[in-house]
PDB file of C-alpha atoms in Angstrom:
ATOM      1  CA  MET M   1     -25.855 -15.375  14.735  1.00  0.00           C
ATOM      2  CA  TYR M   2     -29.452 -15.434  15.563  1.00  0.00           C
ATOM      3  CA  VAL M   3     -30.115 -18.904  15.414  1.00  0.00           C
ATOM      4  CA  PHE M   4     -27.836 -19.869  17.603  1.00  0.00           C
ATOM      5  CA  PHE M   5     -29.374 -17.261  20.321  1.00  0.00           C
ATOM      6  CA  SER M   6     -32.752 -18.863  19.679  1.00  0.00           C
ATOM      7  CA  ILE M   7     -31.554 -22.185  20.536  1.00  0.00           C
ATOM      8  CA  ALA M   8     -29.617 -21.010  23.507  1.00  0.00           C
ATOM      9  CA  GLN M   9     -33.111 -18.676  24.753  1.00  0.00           C
ATOM     10  CA  GLN M  10     -34.679 -22.699  24.042  1.00  0.00           C
ATOM     11  CA  ASN M  11     -32.577 -24.597  25.618  1.00  0.00           C
ATOM     12  CA  ILE M  12     -31.764 -22.460  28.386  1.00  0.00           C
ATOM     13  CA  LEU M  13     -35.353 -21.279  29.162  1.00  0.00           C
ATOM     14  CA  SER M  14     -36.125 -25.425  29.286  1.00  0.00           C
ATOM     15  CA  ALA M  15     -37.109 -27.262  32.364  1.00  0.00           C
ATOM     16  CA  PRO M  16     -34.517 -30.172  32.613  1.00  0.00           C
ATOM     17  CA  ILE M  17     -31.852 -27.157  32.348  1.00  0.00           C
ATOM     18  CA  LEU M  18     -33.769 -24.417  35.026  1.00  0.00           C
ATOM     19  CA  PHE M  19     -33.572 -27.554  36.571  1.00  0.00           C
ATOM     20  CA  PHE M  20     -30.403 -27.942  36.958  1.00  0.00           C
ATOM     21  CA  VAL M  21     -29.566 -24.701  37.715  1.00  0.00           C
ATOM     22  CA  LEU M  22     -32.119 -24.508  40.132  1.00  0.00           C
ATOM     23  CA  GLY M  23     -29.583 -27.998  41.898  1.00  0.00           C
ATOM     24  CA  PHE M  24     -26.948 -25.493  41.226  1.00  0.00           C
ATOM     25  CA  ALA M  25     -27.460 -22.123  41.785  1.00  0.00           C
ATOM     26  CA  ALA M  26     -29.293 -23.480  45.394  1.00  0.00           C
ATOM     27  CA  THR M  27     -25.987 -25.396  46.041  1.00  0.00           C
ATOM     28  CA  LEU M  28     -24.099 -22.649  45.547  1.00  0.00           C
ATOM     29  CA  ALA M  29     -25.796 -20.374  47.907  1.00  0.00           C
ATOM     30  CA  GLY M  30     -25.685 -22.939  50.391  1.00  0.00           C
ATOM     31  CA  GLY M  31     -28.689 -25.004  50.496  1.00  0.00           C
ATOM     32  CA  HIS M  32     -28.902 -28.909  50.477  1.00  0.00           C
ATOM     33  CA  LEU M  33     -31.252 -30.744  48.073  1.00  0.00           C
ATOM     34  CA  SER M  34     -30.277 -33.468  47.269  1.00  0.00           C
ATOM     35  CA  LEU M  35     -31.889 -36.812  46.720  1.00  0.00           C
ATOM     36  CA  PRO M  36     -30.700 -39.522  48.336  1.00  0.00           C
ATOM     37  CA  ASP M  37     -28.355 -42.229  46.593  1.00  0.00           C
ATOM     38  CA  ALA M  38     -30.716 -44.347  46.028  1.00  0.00           C
ATOM     39  CA  VAL M  39     -33.002 -41.955  44.627  1.00  0.00           C
ATOM     40  CA  SER M  40     -30.165 -40.837  42.704  1.00  0.00           C
ATOM     41  CA  ARG M  41     -29.226 -44.611  41.009  1.00  0.00           C
ATOM     42  CA  MET M  42     -33.246 -45.622  40.641  1.00  0.00           C
ATOM     43  CA  LEU M  43     -33.645 -42.244  37.652  1.00  0.00           C
ATOM     44  CA  ALA M  44     -30.330 -42.667  36.275  1.00  0.00           C
ATOM     45  CA  LEU M  45     -31.468 -46.802  35.920  1.00  0.00           C
ATOM     46  CA  TYR M  46     -34.710 -45.335  34.270  1.00  0.00           C
ATOM     47  CA  LEU M  47     -32.764 -42.795  32.300  1.00  0.00           C
ATOM     48  CA  MET M  48     -30.411 -45.164  31.051  1.00  0.00           C
ATOM     49  CA  LEU M  49     -32.914 -47.903  30.163  1.00  0.00           C
ATOM     50  CA  ALA M  50     -35.806 -45.372  28.688  1.00  0.00           C
ATOM     51  CA  ILE M  51     -33.254 -43.976  26.106  1.00  0.00           C
ATOM     52  CA  GLY M  52     -32.080 -47.808  25.446  1.00  0.00           C
ATOM     53  CA  PHE M  53     -35.639 -48.691  24.847  1.00  0.00           C
ATOM     54  CA  LYS M  54     -36.318 -46.119  22.734  1.00  0.00           C
ATOM     55  CA  GLY M  55     -33.797 -46.098  20.535  1.00  0.00           C
ATOM     56  CA  GLY M  56     -33.823 -49.895  19.997  1.00  0.00           C
ATOM     57  CA  ALA M  57     -37.412 -49.816  18.839  1.00  0.00           C
ATOM     58  CA  ALA M  58     -37.026 -47.049  16.749  1.00  0.00           C
ATOM     59  CA  LEU M  59     -34.115 -48.826  14.265  1.00  0.00           C
ATOM     60  CA  THR M  60     -35.656 -51.052  13.444  1.00  0.00           C
ATOM     61  CA  GLU M  61     -37.654 -48.204  11.211  1.00  0.00           C
ATOM     62  CA  THR M  62     -34.232 -47.002   9.828  1.00  0.00           C
ATOM     63  CA  THR M  63     -33.880 -46.926   6.399  1.00  0.00           C
ATOM     64  CA  ALA M  64     -30.273 -45.191   7.553  1.00  0.00           C
ATOM     65  CA  HIS M  65     -28.192 -47.994   7.833  1.00  0.00           C
ATOM     66  CA  GLY M  66     -24.896 -46.903   5.837  1.00  0.00           C
ATOM     67  CA  GLU M  67     -25.003 -43.701   8.468  1.00  0.00           C
ATOM     68  CA  PHE M  68     -25.279 -46.530  11.729  1.00  0.00           C
ATOM     69  CA  ALA M  69     -22.383 -47.944   9.812  1.00  0.00           C
ATOM     70  CA  VAL M  70     -19.947 -44.509   9.988  1.00  0.00           C
ATOM     71  CA  LEU M  71     -21.510 -43.009  12.847  1.00  0.00           C
ATOM     72  CA  LEU M  72     -20.534 -45.807  14.739  1.00  0.00           C
ATOM     73  CA  VAL M  73     -16.571 -46.119  13.181  1.00  0.00           C
ATOM     74  CA  ALA M  74     -15.982 -42.471  14.338  1.00  0.00           C
ATOM     75  CA  GLY M  75     -17.434 -42.735  17.636  1.00  0.00           C
ATOM     76  CA  ILE M  76     -15.880 -45.007  18.529  1.00  0.00           C
ATOM     77  CA  ALA M  77     -12.104 -43.570  17.019  1.00  0.00           C
ATOM     78  CA  LEU M  78     -13.439 -40.309  18.535  1.00  0.00           C
ATOM     79  CA  SER M  79     -14.077 -42.274  21.673  1.00  0.00           C
ATOM     80  CA  ALA M  80     -10.159 -43.840  21.641  1.00  0.00           C
ATOM     81  CA  LEU M  81      -8.086 -40.599  20.547  1.00  0.00           C
ATOM     82  CA  THR M  82      -9.517 -37.739  22.643  1.00  0.00           C
ATOM     83  CA  PRO M  83      -7.694 -39.345  25.601  1.00  0.00           C
ATOM     84  CA  LEU M  84      -4.398 -39.638  23.897  1.00  0.00           C
ATOM     85  CA  LEU M  85      -5.611 -35.519  22.503  1.00  0.00           C
ATOM     86  CA  GLY M  86      -5.690 -34.538  26.072  1.00  0.00           C
ATOM     87  CA  TYR M  87      -3.054 -36.520  27.789  1.00  0.00           C
ATOM     88  CA  GLY M  88      -0.755 -34.450  25.272  1.00  0.00           C
ATOM     89  CA  LEU M  89      -2.381 -30.966  26.313  1.00  0.00           C
ATOM     90  CA  LEU M  90      -2.220 -31.701  30.166  1.00  0.00           C
ATOM     91  CA  GLY M  91       0.188 -32.512  29.977  1.00  0.00           C
ATOM     92  CA  ARG M  92       1.555 -29.132  27.571  1.00  0.00           C
ATOM     93  CA  ILE M  93      -0.603 -26.446  30.656  1.00  0.00           C
ATOM     94  CA  SER M  94      -0.381 -28.608  33.697  1.00  0.00           C
ATOM     95  CA  ALA M  95       1.821 -29.705  36.372  1.00  0.00           C
ATOM     96  CA  LEU M  96      -0.518 -32.930  36.770  1.00  0.00           C
ATOM     97  CA  PRO M  97       1.981 -36.623  37.118  1.00  0.00           C
ATOM     98  CA  PRO M  98       1.538 -39.594  34.187  1.00  0.00           C
ATOM     99  CA  ILE M  99      -1.024 -41.173  36.200  1.00  0.00           C
ATOM    100  CA  GLU M 100      -3.701 -38.857  36.572  1.00  0.00           C
ATOM    101  CA  ARG M 101      -3.635 -36.573  33.631  1.00  0.00           C
ATOM    102  CA  ALA M 102      -4.348 -39.840  32.448  1.00  0.00           C
ATOM    103  CA  ALA M 103      -7.143 -39.946  34.971  1.00  0.00           C
ATOM    104  CA  VAL M 104      -8.515 -36.682  33.580  1.00  0.00           C
ATOM    105  CA  ALA M 105      -8.965 -37.784  30.390  1.00  0.00           C
ATOM    106  CA  ALA M 106      -9.935 -41.070  30.186  1.00  0.00           C
ATOM    107  CA  HIS M 107     -13.244 -38.370  31.633  1.00  0.00           C
ATOM    108  CA  TYR M 108     -12.838 -36.475  28.280  1.00  0.00           C
ATOM    109  CA  GLY M 109     -12.511 -39.090  25.679  1.00  0.00           C
ATOM    110  CA  SER M 110     -16.330 -41.084  27.370  1.00  0.00           C
ATOM    111  CA  ILE M 111     -19.428 -39.646  27.383  1.00  0.00           C
ATOM    112  CA  SER M 112     -22.471 -38.712  29.593  1.00  0.00           C
ATOM    113  CA  VAL M 113     -25.077 -39.848  29.267  1.00  0.00           C
ATOM    114  CA  VAL M 114     -27.312 -36.851  30.807  1.00  0.00           C
ATOM    115  CA  THR M 115     -25.720 -34.117  28.576  1.00  0.00           C
ATOM    116  CA  PHE M 116     -26.859 -37.001  25.431  1.00  0.00           C
ATOM    117  CA  ALA M 117     -30.002 -37.380  27.044  1.00  0.00           C
ATOM    118  CA  ALA M 118     -30.776 -33.397  26.635  1.00  0.00           C
ATOM    119  CA  ALA M 119     -29.532 -32.269  23.755  1.00  0.00           C
ATOM    120  CA  THR M 120     -32.452 -35.790  22.206  1.00  0.00           C
ATOM    121  CA  ASP M 121     -34.412 -33.688  24.052  1.00  0.00           C
ATOM    122  CA  ALA M 122     -34.125 -30.264  22.956  1.00  0.00           C
ATOM    123  CA  LEU M 123     -33.656 -31.431  19.546  1.00  0.00           C
ATOM    124  CA  THR M 124     -37.816 -33.123  20.431  1.00  0.00           C
ATOM    125  CA  ARG M 125     -38.844 -29.869  21.472  1.00  0.00           C
ATOM    126  CA  LEU M 126     -37.131 -27.751  17.925  1.00  0.00           C
ATOM    127  CA  GLY M 127     -38.313 -30.942  15.984  1.00  0.00           C
ATOM    128  CA  ILE M 128     -35.532 -31.517  14.914  1.00  0.00           C
ATOM    129  CA  THR M 129     -35.190 -35.464  13.852  1.00  0.00           C
ATOM    130  CA  SER M 130     -32.389 -37.759  14.705  1.00  0.00           C
ATOM    131  CA  ASP M 131     -32.091 -41.692  14.208  1.00  0.00           C
ATOM    132  CA  GLY M 132     -32.160 -44.239  17.573  1.00  0.00           C
ATOM    133  CA  PHE M 133     -29.398 -45.380  16.529  1.00  0.00           C
ATOM    134  CA  MET M 134     -27.795 -43.350  17.787  1.00  0.00           C
ATOM    135  CA  VAL M 135     -27.565 -44.939  21.132  1.00  0.00           C
ATOM    136  CA  ALA M 136     -25.853 -47.836  19.682  1.00  0.00           C
ATOM    137  CA  VAL M 137     -23.223 -44.844  18.897  1.00  0.00           C
ATOM    138  CA  ALA M 138     -23.265 -43.768  22.626  1.00  0.00           C
ATOM    139  CA  ALA M 139     -23.012 -47.037  24.194  1.00  0.00           C
ATOM    140  CA  ALA M 140     -19.624 -47.245  22.374  1.00  0.00           C
ATOM    141  CA  MET M 141     -19.053 -45.031  22.779  1.00  0.00           C
ATOM    142  CA  GLU M 142     -18.367 -45.034  26.496  1.00  0.00           C
ATOM    143  CA  THR M 143     -15.262 -47.528  26.351  1.00  0.00           C
ATOM    144  CA  PRO M 144     -12.185 -47.197  24.117  1.00  0.00           C
ATOM    145  CA  ALA M 145     -12.225 -43.946  26.152  1.00  0.00           C
ATOM    146  CA  ILE M 146     -11.589 -45.767  29.619  1.00  0.00           C
ATOM    147  CA  PHE M 147      -9.592 -48.897  28.099  1.00  0.00           C
ATOM    148  CA  CYS M 148      -7.267 -46.006  26.376  1.00  0.00           C
ATOM    149  CA  ALA M 149      -6.438 -44.337  30.106  1.00  0.00           C
ATOM    150  CA  LEU M 150      -5.480 -47.131  31.353  1.00  0.00           C
ATOM    151  CA  LEU M 151      -2.920 -48.045  28.974  1.00  0.00           C
ATOM    152  CA  LEU M 152      -1.653 -45.039  29.681  1.00  0.00           C
ATOM    153  CA  ILE M 153      -1.642 -45.871  33.028  1.00  0.00           C
ATOM    154  CA  PHE M 154      -0.570 -49.224  32.858  1.00  0.00           C
ATOM    155  CA  ARG M 155       2.793 -47.999  31.030  1.00  0.00           C
ATOM    156  CA  ARG M 156       3.949 -45.312  33.158  1.00  0.00           C
ATOM    157  CA  ASN M 157       3.148 -48.614  36.205  1.00  0.00           C
ATOM    158  CA  PRO M 158       3.321 -51.662  35.299  1.00  0.00           C
ATOM    159  CA  PRO M 159       1.473 -53.899  37.395  1.00  0.00           C
ATOM    160  CA  ASP M 160       3.852 -56.245  39.483  1.00  0.00           C
ATOM    161  CA  ALA M 161       2.174 -59.614  40.252  1.00  0.00           C
ATOM    162  CA  GLY M 162       0.232 -58.481  43.752  1.00  0.00           C
ATOM    163  CA  GLU M 163      -1.157 -56.076  41.099  1.00  0.00           C
ATOM    164  CA  VAL M 164      -2.814 -57.739  38.254  1.00  0.00           C
ATOM    165  CA  THR M 165      -5.861 -59.135  40.054  1.00  0.00           C
ATOM    166  CA  HIS M 166      -7.008 -55.773  40.559  1.00  0.00           C
ATOM    167  CA  ARG M 167      -6.165 -54.647  37.027  1.00  0.00           C
ATOM    168  CA  LYS M 168      -7.662 -56.683  36.184  1.00  0.00           C
ATOM    169  CA  SER M 169     -10.906 -55.558  38.300  1.00  0.00           C
ATOM    170  CA  ALA M 170     -10.096 -52.251  36.140  1.00  0.00           C
ATOM    171  CA  LEU M 171     -10.379 -54.180  33.193  1.00  0.00           C
ATOM    172  CA  VAL M 172     -14.025 -55.392  34.034  1.00  0.00           C
ATOM    173  CA  GLU M 173     -14.466 -51.878  35.762  1.00  0.00           C
ATOM    174  CA  VAL M 174     -14.681 -50.710  32.124  1.00  0.00           C
ATOM    175  CA  PHE M 175     -16.590 -53.662  30.048  1.00  0.00           C
ATOM    176  CA  LEU M 176     -18.892 -54.460  31.995  1.00  0.00           C
ATOM    177  CA  ASN M 177     -20.120 -50.745  34.299  1.00  0.00           C
ATOM    178  CA  VAL M 178     -24.040 -50.545  34.256  1.00  0.00           C
ATOM    179  CA  THR M 179     -24.132 -47.705  31.571  1.00  0.00           C
ATOM    180  CA  ILE M 180     -22.792 -50.169  29.357  1.00  0.00           C
ATOM    181  CA  VAL M 181     -24.744 -53.128  30.033  1.00  0.00           C
ATOM    182  CA  ILE M 182     -28.262 -50.998  30.018  1.00  0.00           C
ATOM    183  CA  LEU M 183     -27.756 -49.163  27.833  1.00  0.00           C
ATOM    184  CA  LEU M 184     -27.415 -52.049  25.500  1.00  0.00           C
ATOM    185  CA  GLY M 185     -29.482 -54.338  27.140  1.00  0.00           C
ATOM    186  CA  SER M 186     -32.628 -51.633  26.453  1.00  0.00           C
ATOM    187  CA  PHE M 187     -31.669 -51.347  23.708  1.00  0.00           C
ATOM    188  CA  LEU M 188     -31.372 -54.740  22.599  1.00  0.00           C
ATOM    189  CA  ILE M 189     -34.591 -55.209  24.170  1.00  0.00           C
ATOM    190  CA  GLY M 190     -36.388 -52.005  21.514  1.00  0.00           C
ATOM    191  CA  PHE M 191     -34.760 -53.628  18.988  1.00  0.00           C
ATOM    192  CA  LEU M 192     -35.699 -57.328  19.285  1.00  0.00           C
ATOM    193  CA  THR M 193     -40.373 -55.874  20.698  1.00  0.00           C
ATOM    194  CA  GLY M 194     -40.065 -53.341  18.342  1.00  0.00           C
ATOM    195  CA  LYS M 195     -43.686 -50.989  17.944  1.00  0.00           C
ATOM    196  CA  ARG M 196     -45.408 -54.015  20.043  1.00  0.00           C
ATOM    197  CA  GLY M 197     -42.676 -53.113  22.648  1.00  0.00           C
ATOM    198  CA  MET M 198     -42.503 -49.213  22.343  1.00  0.00           C
ATOM    199  CA  THR M 199     -46.901 -49.319  22.357  1.00  0.00           C
ATOM    200  CA  GLU M 200     -46.791 -51.808  25.245  1.00  0.00           C
ATOM    201  CA  MET M 201     -44.125 -49.319  27.652  1.00  0.00           C
ATOM    202  CA  SER M 202     -45.180 -46.178  26.394  1.00  0.00           C
ATOM    203  CA  GLY M 203     -47.099 -45.571  29.225  1.00  0.00           C
ATOM    204  CA  PHE M 204     -43.247 -46.194  31.902  1.00  0.00           C
ATOM    205  CA  ILE M 205     -40.880 -45.226  29.285  1.00  0.00           C
ATOM    206  CA  VAL M 206     -42.213 -41.587  26.894  1.00  0.00           C
ATOM    207  CA  ASP M 207     -44.286 -40.480  29.345  1.00  0.00           C
ATOM    208  CA  PRO M 208     -42.267 -39.742  32.833  1.00  0.00           C
ATOM    209  CA  TYR M 209     -39.561 -39.473  30.782  1.00  0.00           C
ATOM    210  CA  ARG M 210     -38.828 -35.805  30.963  1.00  0.00           C
ATOM    211  CA  GLY M 211     -40.436 -35.355  34.030  1.00  0.00           C
ATOM    212  CA  ALA M 212     -37.816 -37.797  35.518  1.00  0.00           C
ATOM    213  CA  LEU M 213     -35.288 -36.357  33.266  1.00  0.00           C
ATOM    214  CA  CYS M 214     -36.032 -33.077  35.062  1.00  0.00           C
ATOM    215  CA  LEU M 215     -35.957 -35.252  38.991  1.00  0.00           C
ATOM    216  CA  PHE M 216     -32.422 -36.204  37.978  1.00  0.00           C
ATOM    217  CA  LEU M 217     -31.026 -33.063  36.630  1.00  0.00           C
ATOM    218  CA  LEU M 218     -32.420 -31.751  39.950  1.00  0.00           C
ATOM    219  CA  ASP M 219     -29.946 -33.947  41.396  1.00  0.00           C
ATOM    220  CA  LEU M 220     -27.417 -33.979  39.021  1.00  0.00           C
ATOM    221  CA  GLY M 221     -27.323 -30.009  39.788  1.00  0.00           C
ATOM    222  CA  THR M 222     -26.666 -30.314  43.463  1.00  0.00           C
ATOM    223  CA  LYS M 223     -23.929 -32.346  42.498  1.00  0.00           C
ATOM    224  CA  ALA M 224     -22.082 -30.597  40.236  1.00  0.00           C
ATOM    225  CA  ALA M 225     -22.067 -27.131  42.615  1.00  0.00           C
ATOM    226  CA  ALA M 226     -21.648 -29.598  45.806  1.00  0.00           C
ATOM    227  CA  GLY M 227     -18.021 -30.775  44.558  1.00  0.00           C
ATOM    228  CA  LEU M 228     -16.817 -27.882  42.278  1.00  0.00           C
ATOM    229  CA  ARG M 229     -17.494 -25.959  46.102  1.00  0.00           C
ATOM    230  CA  LYS M 230     -15.070 -28.411  47.921  1.00  0.00           C
ATOM    231  CA  SER M 231     -12.050 -29.219  44.284  1.00  0.00           C
ATOM    232  CA  TRP M 232     -11.826 -25.263  44.199  1.00  0.00           C
ATOM    233  CA  HIS M 233      -8.543 -25.369  45.193  1.00  0.00           C
ATOM    234  CA  ASP M 234      -7.228 -27.506  43.236  1.00  0.00           C
ATOM    235  CA  MET M 235      -8.816 -25.907  40.291  1.00  0.00           C
ATOM    236  CA  LYS M 236      -6.040 -23.866  38.744  1.00  0.00           C
ATOM    237  CA  PRO M 237      -6.894 -21.603  35.327  1.00  0.00           C
ATOM    238  CA  PRO M 238      -4.954 -23.687  33.493  1.00  0.00           C
ATOM    239  CA  LEU M 239      -7.208 -27.053  34.141  1.00  0.00           C
ATOM    240  CA  LEU M 240     -10.060 -24.714  34.067  1.00  0.00           C
ATOM    241  CA  LEU M 241      -9.188 -23.788  30.500  1.00  0.00           C
ATOM    242  CA  PHE M 242      -8.645 -27.456  29.223  1.00  0.00           C
ATOM    243  CA  ALA M 243     -12.759 -28.161  30.694  1.00  0.00           C
ATOM    244  CA  LEU M 244     -13.434 -26.098  28.949  1.00  0.00           C
ATOM    245  CA  ALA M 245     -11.216 -25.934  25.468  1.00  0.00           C
ATOM    246  CA  MET M 246     -11.600 -29.296  25.213  1.00  0.00           C
ATOM    247  CA  PRO M 247     -15.421 -30.045  24.030  1.00  0.00           C
ATOM    248  CA  LEU M 248     -14.527 -27.504  22.091  1.00  0.00           C
ATOM    249  CA  ALA M 249     -11.993 -29.216  20.335  1.00  0.00           C
ATOM    250  CA  GLY M 250     -13.914 -33.047  20.486  1.00  0.00           C
ATOM    251  CA  ALA M 251     -17.213 -31.201  19.251  1.00  0.00           C
ATOM    252  CA  LEU M 252     -14.802 -29.773  15.813  1.00  0.00           C
ATOM    253  CA  LEU M 253     -13.466 -33.394  15.434  1.00  0.00           C
ATOM    254  CA  ALA M 254     -17.490 -34.895  15.279  1.00  0.00           C
ATOM    255  CA  ALA M 255     -19.091 -31.985  13.474  1.00  0.00           C
ATOM    256  CA  ALA M 256     -15.591 -32.588  10.502  1.00  0.00           C
ATOM    257  CA  ILE M 257     -16.495 -36.035  10.830  1.00  0.00           C
ATOM    258  CA  GLY M 258     -20.702 -35.912  10.491  1.00  0.00           C
ATOM    259  CA  TRP M 259     -19.922 -33.350   7.551  1.00  0.00           C
ATOM    260  CA  ILE M 260     -17.995 -35.691   5.792  1.00  0.00           C
ATOM    261  CA  GLY M 261     -19.874 -38.515   6.317  1.00  0.00           C
ATOM    262  CA  GLY M 262     -23.435 -36.503   5.234  1.00  0.00           C
ATOM    263  CA  ALA M 263     -25.245 -37.513   8.524  1.00  0.00           C
ATOM    264  CA  SER M 264     -28.084 -35.789   8.853  1.00  0.00           C
ATOM    265  CA  PRO M 265     -28.219 -32.481  11.374  1.00  0.00           C
ATOM    266  CA  GLY M 266     -30.715 -34.695  13.823  1.00  0.00           C
ATOM    267  CA  ASN M 267     -27.095 -37.200  13.770  1.00  0.00           C
ATOM    268  CA  THR M 268     -24.486 -34.835  13.868  1.00  0.00           C
ATOM    269  CA  ALA M 269     -26.154 -32.964  16.569  1.00  0.00           C
ATOM    270  CA  LEU M 270     -26.193 -35.076  18.591  1.00  0.00           C
ATOM    271  CA  LEU M 271     -22.412 -37.161  17.417  1.00  0.00           C
ATOM    272  CA  ILE M 272     -20.681 -33.490  18.271  1.00  0.00           C
ATOM    273  CA  THR M 273     -22.579 -33.930  22.489  1.00  0.00           C
ATOM    274  CA  LEU M 274     -20.879 -36.681  22.612  1.00  0.00           C
ATOM    275  CA  ALA M 275     -17.108 -36.060  21.057  1.00  0.00           C
ATOM    276  CA  ALA M 276     -17.812 -33.169  23.604  1.00  0.00           C
ATOM    277  CA  SER M 277     -19.140 -34.184  26.222  1.00  0.00           C
ATOM    278  CA  SER M 278     -17.533 -35.962  29.610  1.00  0.00           C
ATOM    279  CA  SER M 279     -17.728 -38.866  31.689  1.00  0.00           C
ATOM    280  CA  TYR M 280     -18.815 -39.139  35.877  1.00  0.00           C
ATOM    281  CA  ILE M 281     -19.789 -42.753  36.309  1.00  0.00           C
ATOM    282  CA  ALA M 282     -18.518 -45.080  34.446  1.00  0.00           C
ATOM    283  CA  ALA M 283     -14.777 -43.276  33.969  1.00  0.00           C
ATOM    284  CA  PRO M 284     -14.574 -42.655  38.028  1.00  0.00           C
ATOM    285  CA  ALA M 285     -15.993 -46.135  38.110  1.00  0.00           C
ATOM    286  CA  ALA M 286     -12.682 -47.952  36.346  1.00  0.00           C
ATOM    287  CA  MET M 287      -9.767 -44.473  37.720  1.00  0.00           C
ATOM    288  CA  ARG M 288     -10.830 -45.078  41.531  1.00  0.00           C
ATOM    289  CA  ILE M 289      -9.763 -48.535  41.017  1.00  0.00           C
ATOM    290  CA  ALA M 290      -7.220 -48.548  37.538  1.00  0.00           C
ATOM    291  CA  ALA M 291      -5.408 -45.230  39.585  1.00  0.00           C
ATOM    292  CA  PRO M 292      -6.283 -44.777  42.870  1.00  0.00           C
ATOM    293  CA  GLU M 293      -3.572 -42.561  43.372  1.00  0.00           C
ATOM    294  CA  ALA M 294      -5.111 -39.929  40.565  1.00  0.00           C
ATOM    295  CA  ARG M 295      -7.424 -37.130  43.071  1.00  0.00           C
ATOM    296  CA  PRO M 296     -11.609 -37.062  42.369  1.00  0.00           C
ATOM    297  CA  ALA M 297     -11.490 -33.577  43.518  1.00  0.00           C
ATOM    298  CA  ILE M 298      -9.456 -32.972  40.102  1.00  0.00           C
ATOM    299  CA  TYR M 299     -11.049 -35.118  37.432  1.00  0.00           C
ATOM    300  CA  LEU M 300     -15.155 -34.845  38.846  1.00  0.00           C
ATOM    301  CA  GLY M 301     -14.488 -31.519  39.384  1.00  0.00           C
ATOM    302  CA  LEU M 302     -13.204 -31.432  36.211  1.00  0.00           C
ATOM    303  CA  SER M 303     -15.476 -33.474  34.236  1.00  0.00           C
ATOM    304  CA  LEU M 304     -18.446 -33.160  36.401  1.00  0.00           C
ATOM    305  CA  GLY M 305     -18.057 -29.561  38.015  1.00  0.00           C
ATOM    306  CA  ILE M 306     -16.971 -26.886  35.056  1.00  0.00           C
ATOM    307  CA  THR M 307     -17.317 -29.411  31.740  1.00  0.00           C
ATOM    308  CA  PHE M 308     -21.141 -30.421  32.618  1.00  0.00           C
ATOM    309  CA  PRO M 309     -23.403 -27.470  33.209  1.00  0.00           C
ATOM    310  CA  PHE M 310     -21.305 -25.938  30.124  1.00  0.00           C
ATOM    311  CA  ASN M 311     -22.659 -28.519  27.808  1.00  0.00           C
ATOM    312  CA  LEU M 312     -26.215 -27.958  29.346  1.00  0.00           C
ATOM    313  CA  ILE M 313     -26.689 -24.657  29.168  1.00  0.00           C
ATOM    314  CA  ILE M 314     -23.838 -23.004  26.544  1.00  0.00           C
ATOM    315  CA  GLY M 315     -22.413 -26.102  24.842  1.00  0.00           C
ATOM    316  CA  LEU M 316     -25.111 -27.549  23.109  1.00  0.00           C
ATOM    317  CA  PRO M 317     -26.610 -24.752  21.588  1.00  0.00           C
ATOM    318  CA  ILE M 318     -22.751 -23.155  19.777  1.00  0.00           C
ATOM    319  CA  TYR M 319     -22.855 -27.438  18.844  1.00  0.00           C
ATOM    320  CA  PHE M 320     -26.417 -27.390  17.467  1.00  0.00           C
ATOM    321  CA  SER M 321     -25.158 -24.669  15.136  1.00  0.00           C
ATOM    322  CA  ILE M 322     -22.510 -25.778  14.626  1.00  0.00           C
ATOM    323  CA  ALA M 323     -24.628 -29.541  12.803  1.00  0.00           C
ATOM    324  CA  GLY M 324     -26.427 -26.785  11.048  1.00  0.00           C
ATOM    325  CA  VAL M 325     -29.815 -27.377  13.123  1.00  0.00           C
TER     326      VAL M 325
END
């Protein structure tokens, strides 16, 4: 219990989390702190590039290739199976129609790169090491959940001849979304350039990184609070329970895999964080195309308005404690 409160205190009193709380609280109170969309998008691209490049460069020095293979396969399996769990749970506790249940479930199988970035930053502050290959695991967990949700949607609503092209565009959105391209692309470049690349890029992707993360989390705090204010009337108690229970369910599944696979505490903490996180970039983009009848107020209200703040403020100390950090 002492370890949990110690981690919680360090997490909540860190600059990135406090900037998120600032944006969230100010927007709930009626303030307007959000950044222009172009600036927010540029910060998101920068964070993904920095995370990917540093992970690829770090991979050149790791010797834990067996652990990498185990966690990569485990991450893909978690991403593919979690939407089925979420879909079934929503069917039991809510009155959402099947296609909307699938759209929500997609968000909880896919991952949040920013939650991953916050977890990595927290581990660094705690002096806990993790391997760079976890970036590749994160990128691999982005797509299977969305693909699984699309299968659920297509099964419930088979496309006619006029919708085939429309559905194909949804699949393209899944496999070529910006998160996958930037994360994997920069990861590969970091791997190919190794130490030399890190030396050349350190002034760009190391020193400014935490400042950019603070600014981006300030903006995300405003977006989360604004979305919550707009969608609060749709947030029925069963849905609120789902938004808090699904991260914990994913965390326990990932923790079991980490323990069985003998992963290090740092890598286990990141796998748990990934399994507990929810998407608010790739999944919404794909669902807007594949399931236009699903309400963004529901799936974004839950993933960005409820689960994302829960994970940042309360979830990370829980997940780190479970991982034995």
